[in-house]
């Protein structure tokens, strides 16, 4: 293991939170000769490159400080939204939950996304289904803590609208009946559904919920983050990791769309 890796390992072993910002994925793509074949491969590549470049730039001052929160970013890959163009943009984020007890990180993730993009508010946030044990069906109880935090963010005007991902009609109805801030959208994975289920379509139409499609691999960060931490064996297993990634005009974790 090189000096850079040893320094990064020592910092990660002491830190409690890692904020990893890959910046614009397309900036990394311009540096690659071979295009990734999947979203998972692209995201894994960018996380790896960001971690490697950050490790090579660790200062002696940072090593002496041993901060609880590490900011792992590469400045040339980060792009903020031009304030003059903000009103013409719809900025959306998708929140992927890695650990079942990480609802407290929801606000941190939203704050970090806004900071990275240089904006005060997200137009919408879609939450991916939180991880559950094998053989257990997703229920309202699994969603409740994350949705309550998103509702708080709507009330504090950090987010305008919130939505869900991969909920069937029963799950979406349970959330809608309980929630104070109603979901305005629900994503359906193209890999598992070629045609929208009629009962889901009817419910969404009745309550004005927009049905969207996506092709995000299931549990993509659940696999990638443990692999990332295994790269540096000293990394603490209690480390809380928040990853922010972006693509111009179309993001994986955040997306900017021109408004019609």
Coordinates of C-alpha atoms in Angstrom, one line a residue:
X1 CA 0.0 0.0 0.0
X2 CA 1.4 3.4 -1.0
X3 CA 1.9 6.5 1.1
X4 CA -1.3 8.1 -0.3
X5 CA -3.4 5.0 0.5
X6 CA -1.9 4.9 4.1
X7 CA -2.8 8.5 4.7
X8 CA -6.3 8.0 3.3
X9 CA -6.7 4.9 5.3
X10 CA -5.7 6.7 8.5
X11 CA -8.2 9.5 7.9
X12 CA -11.0 7.1 7.0
X13 CA -10.3 5.0 10.1
X14 CA -10.9 8.1 12.4
X15 CA -13.7 9.8 10.4
X16 CA -17.4 9.4 11.1
X17 CA -18.7 10.8 7.8
X18 CA -17.4 10.8 4.3
X19 CA -18.9 13.3 1.8
X20 CA -17.8 12.0 -1.6
X21 CA -18.6 14.2 -4.6
X22 CA -17.8 12.8 -8.0
X23 CA -19.0 16.0 -9.7
X24 CA -20.1 15.9 -13.3
X25 CA -19.8 12.3 -14.6
X26 CA -19.4 13.5 -18.1
X27 CA -16.2 15.3 -17.1
X28 CA -14.8 11.9 -16.0
X29 CA -16.1 10.4 -19.2
X30 CA -14.1 12.7 -21.4
X31 CA -10.9 11.3 -19.7
X32 CA -11.8 7.7 -20.5
X33 CA -11.0 5.9 -23.7
X34 CA -13.5 3.2 -23.0
X35 CA -17.1 4.0 -22.2
X36 CA -18.7 2.0 -19.3
X37 CA -21.3 -0.5 -20.3
X38 CA -23.7 0.1 -17.4
X39 CA -24.7 2.9 -15.0
X40 CA -23.2 0.8 -12.2
X41 CA -19.8 0.5 -13.9
X42 CA -19.8 4.3 -14.7
X43 CA -20.7 5.2 -11.1
X44 CA -18.1 2.7 -9.7
X45 CA -15.4 4.1 -12.0
X46 CA -16.1 7.7 -11.0
X47 CA -16.2 6.9 -7.3
X48 CA -12.9 5.1 -7.6
X49 CA -11.2 7.9 -9.6
X50 CA -12.5 10.5 -7.2
X51 CA -11.2 8.6 -4.2
X52 CA -7.8 7.9 -5.8
X53 CA -7.3 11.6 -6.8
X54 CA -8.4 12.8 -3.4
X55 CA -6.0 10.4 -1.8
X56 CA -3.1 11.8 -3.9
X57 CA -3.9 15.4 -2.7
X58 CA -4.2 14.9 1.0
X59 CA -2.3 17.6 2.9
X60 CA -0.2 17.2 6.0
X61 CA -2.5 19.7 7.8
X62 CA -5.5 17.4 7.1
X63 CA -3.6 14.4 8.5
X64 CA -2.8 16.3 11.7
X65 CA -6.4 17.4 12.1
X66 CA -8.1 14.0 11.7
X67 CA -11.5 15.6 11.0
X68 CA -14.7 13.7 11.8
X69 CA -16.1 14.7 8.4
X70 CA -14.1 14.2 5.3
X71 CA -14.8 16.1 2.1
X72 CA -13.7 13.9 -0.7
X73 CA -14.0 15.9 -4.0
X74 CA -12.1 16.8 -7.1
X75 CA -12.5 20.5 -8.0
X76 CA -12.2 20.2 -11.8
X77 CA -15.1 17.8 -12.0
X78 CA -17.6 19.9 -10.0
X79 CA -19.9 22.3 -11.8
X80 CA -22.4 24.7 -10.3
X81 CA -25.6 25.9 -11.9
X82 CA -25.3 29.3 -13.5
X83 CA -27.6 31.6 -11.4
X84 CA -28.9 33.2 -14.5
X85 CA -30.1 29.9 -15.8
X86 CA -31.6 28.6 -12.6
X87 CA -35.2 29.8 -13.3
X88 CA -35.1 27.9 -16.6
X89 CA -34.1 24.6 -14.9
X90 CA -35.9 22.0 -13.0
X91 CA -33.5 20.4 -10.6
X92 CA -34.3 16.9 -9.3
X93 CA -32.5 14.5 -7.0
X94 CA -32.8 10.8 -6.4
X95 CA -32.0 9.6 -2.9
X96 CA -30.5 6.1 -2.6
X97 CA -30.6 4.7 0.9
X98 CA -27.7 2.3 1.7
X99 CA -28.3 1.5 5.4
X100 CA -31.7 1.0 7.0
X101 CA -30.8 3.3 9.9
X102 CA -29.6 6.2 7.9
X103 CA -32.7 8.4 7.8
X104 CA -30.8 11.1 9.7
X105 CA -28.5 11.5 6.7
X106 CA -31.4 12.5 4.4
X107 CA -31.1 16.2 5.3
X108 CA -27.3 16.1 4.9
X109 CA -27.7 14.5 1.5
X110 CA -30.1 17.2 0.3
X111 CA -27.9 20.0 1.8
X112 CA -24.9 18.5 0.1
X113 CA -26.7 18.3 -3.3
X114 CA -27.7 21.9 -3.1
X115 CA -24.2 23.0 -2.1
X116 CA -22.6 21.1 -4.9
X117 CA -25.0 22.6 -7.5
X118 CA -24.8 26.1 -5.9
X119 CA -28.6 26.4 -5.4
X120 CA -30.9 27.0 -2.4
X121 CA -33.7 24.5 -3.2
X122 CA -34.4 21.3 -5.1
X123 CA -37.5 21.2 -7.3
X124 CA -38.1 17.6 -6.5
X125 CA -36.6 14.6 -4.6
X126 CA -37.4 11.0 -5.4
X127 CA -36.5 8.4 -2.8
X128 CA -35.5 4.9 -3.8
X129 CA -36.9 2.1 -1.7
X130 CA -34.8 1.6 1.4
X131 CA -32.9 -1.7 1.8
X132 CA -34.8 -4.5 3.6
X133 CA -34.0 -8.1 4.6
X134 CA -34.5 -10.8 2.0
X135 CA -38.0 -12.3 2.1
X136 CA -39.5 -9.1 3.7
X137 CA -42.0 -7.1 1.8
X138 CA -41.6 -3.3 1.7
X139 CA -44.1 -1.6 3.9
X140 CA -45.1 1.9 5.1
X141 CA -43.0 1.3 8.3
X142 CA -39.8 1.0 6.2
X143 CA -40.6 4.3 4.4
X144 CA -42.0 6.3 7.2
X145 CA -38.7 7.7 8.8
X146 CA -37.3 8.8 5.5
X147 CA -40.6 10.3 4.3
X148 CA -41.0 12.2 7.5
X149 CA -37.6 13.8 7.1
X150 CA -38.4 14.7 3.4
X151 CA -41.7 16.3 4.7
X152 CA -39.7 18.4 7.1
X153 CA -37.5 19.5 4.2
X154 CA -40.6 20.5 2.1
X155 CA -41.9 22.5 5.1
X156 CA -38.6 24.3 5.4
X157 CA -38.7 25.0 1.7
X158 CA -35.5 23.1 0.9
X159 CA -37.6 20.9 -1.5
X160 CA -40.7 21.7 -3.5
X161 CA -42.0 18.2 -4.2
X162 CA -41.2 14.6 -3.2
X163 CA -41.8 11.3 -5.0
X164 CA -41.2 7.6 -4.7
X165 CA -39.6 4.8 -6.7
X166 CA -40.8 1.2 -7.4
X167 CA -43.9 1.2 -5.2
X168 CA -46.8 -0.9 -6.3
X169 CA -50.4 0.3 -6.0
X170 CA -50.9 -1.0 -2.5
X171 CA -47.6 0.5 -1.2
X172 CA -48.2 3.8 -2.9
X173 CA -51.8 4.0 -1.6
X174 CA -50.7 3.3 2.0
X175 CA -48.1 6.1 1.8
X176 CA -50.5 8.5 0.2
X177 CA -53.2 7.9 2.8
X178 CA -50.7 8.4 5.7
X179 CA -48.5 11.2 4.4
X180 CA -49.0 14.9 5.2
X181 CA -47.0 15.8 2.1
X182 CA -48.4 13.6 -0.7
X183 CA -46.1 11.9 -3.3
X184 CA -46.3 13.7 -6.6
X185 CA -44.6 11.0 -8.6
X186 CA -43.6 7.3 -8.6
X187 CA -40.9 5.8 -10.7
X188 CA -41.3 2.3 -12.2
X189 CA -38.3 0.3 -13.3
X190 CA -38.3 -0.6 -16.9
X191 CA -36.4 -3.9 -16.2
X192 CA -39.4 -5.2 -14.2
X193 CA -42.3 -3.6 -15.9
X194 CA -42.8 -3.3 -19.7
X195 CA -46.4 -2.0 -19.2
X196 CA -47.6 0.0 -16.3
X197 CA -49.9 -2.1 -14.0
X198 CA -53.5 -1.0 -14.6
X199 CA -54.3 -0.7 -10.9
X200 CA -51.2 1.5 -10.3
X201 CA -52.1 3.6 -13.4
X202 CA -55.7 4.1 -12.2
X203 CA -54.7 5.1 -8.7
X204 CA -52.0 7.5 -9.9
X205 CA -54.5 9.2 -12.3
X206 CA -57.1 9.5 -9.6
X207 CA -54.8 11.3 -7.3
X208 CA -52.7 13.2 -9.9
X209 CA -49.5 11.3 -9.3
X210 CA -47.1 11.3 -12.2
X211 CA -45.8 7.8 -13.2
X212 CA -42.2 7.9 -14.5
X213 CA -39.8 5.2 -15.7
X214 CA -36.2 4.6 -14.8
X215 CA -33.5 2.0 -15.3
X216 CA -31.4 2.4 -12.1
X217 CA -29.9 -0.9 -11.0
X218 CA -31.5 -2.2 -7.8
X219 CA -29.3 -1.6 -4.8
X220 CA -26.5 0.0 -6.9
X221 CA -24.9 1.9 -4.0
X222 CA -25.5 -0.9 -1.6
X223 CA -23.0 -2.9 -3.5
X224 CA -20.6 -0.1 -4.6
X225 CA -20.0 1.6 -1.3
X226 CA -18.9 -1.5 0.6
X227 CA -16.5 -2.3 -2.4
X228 CA -15.2 1.3 -2.1
X229 CA -14.4 1.0 1.6
X230 CA -12.8 -2.4 1.0
X231 CA -10.3 -0.7 -1.3
X232 CA -8.7 0.8 1.9
X233 CA -8.8 -1.9 4.6
X234 CA -8.4 0.7 7.4
X235 CA -11.7 2.4 6.5
X236 CA -14.0 2.2 9.5
X237 CA -17.1 0.1 9.0
X238 CA -19.1 2.7 11.1
X239 CA -18.3 5.3 8.5
X240 CA -21.3 7.1 7.1
X241 CA -21.0 7.8 3.4
X242 CA -22.9 10.3 1.3
X243 CA -22.2 10.2 -2.4
X244 CA -23.2 12.9 -4.8
X245 CA -22.9 12.3 -8.6
X246 CA -24.2 14.3 -11.5
X247 CA -24.5 14.5 -15.3
X248 CA -25.2 17.7 -17.2
X249 CA -28.8 17.9 -18.1
X250 CA -29.4 14.3 -16.9
X251 CA -28.1 13.2 -13.5
X252 CA -28.0 9.8 -11.8
X253 CA -28.4 11.3 -8.4
X254 CA -29.5 14.7 -9.5
X255 CA -30.9 15.9 -12.8
X256 CA -31.4 19.3 -14.4
X257 CA -34.2 19.5 -17.0
X258 CA -35.1 22.6 -19.0
X259 CA -38.6 23.6 -18.1
X260 CA -41.2 23.8 -20.8

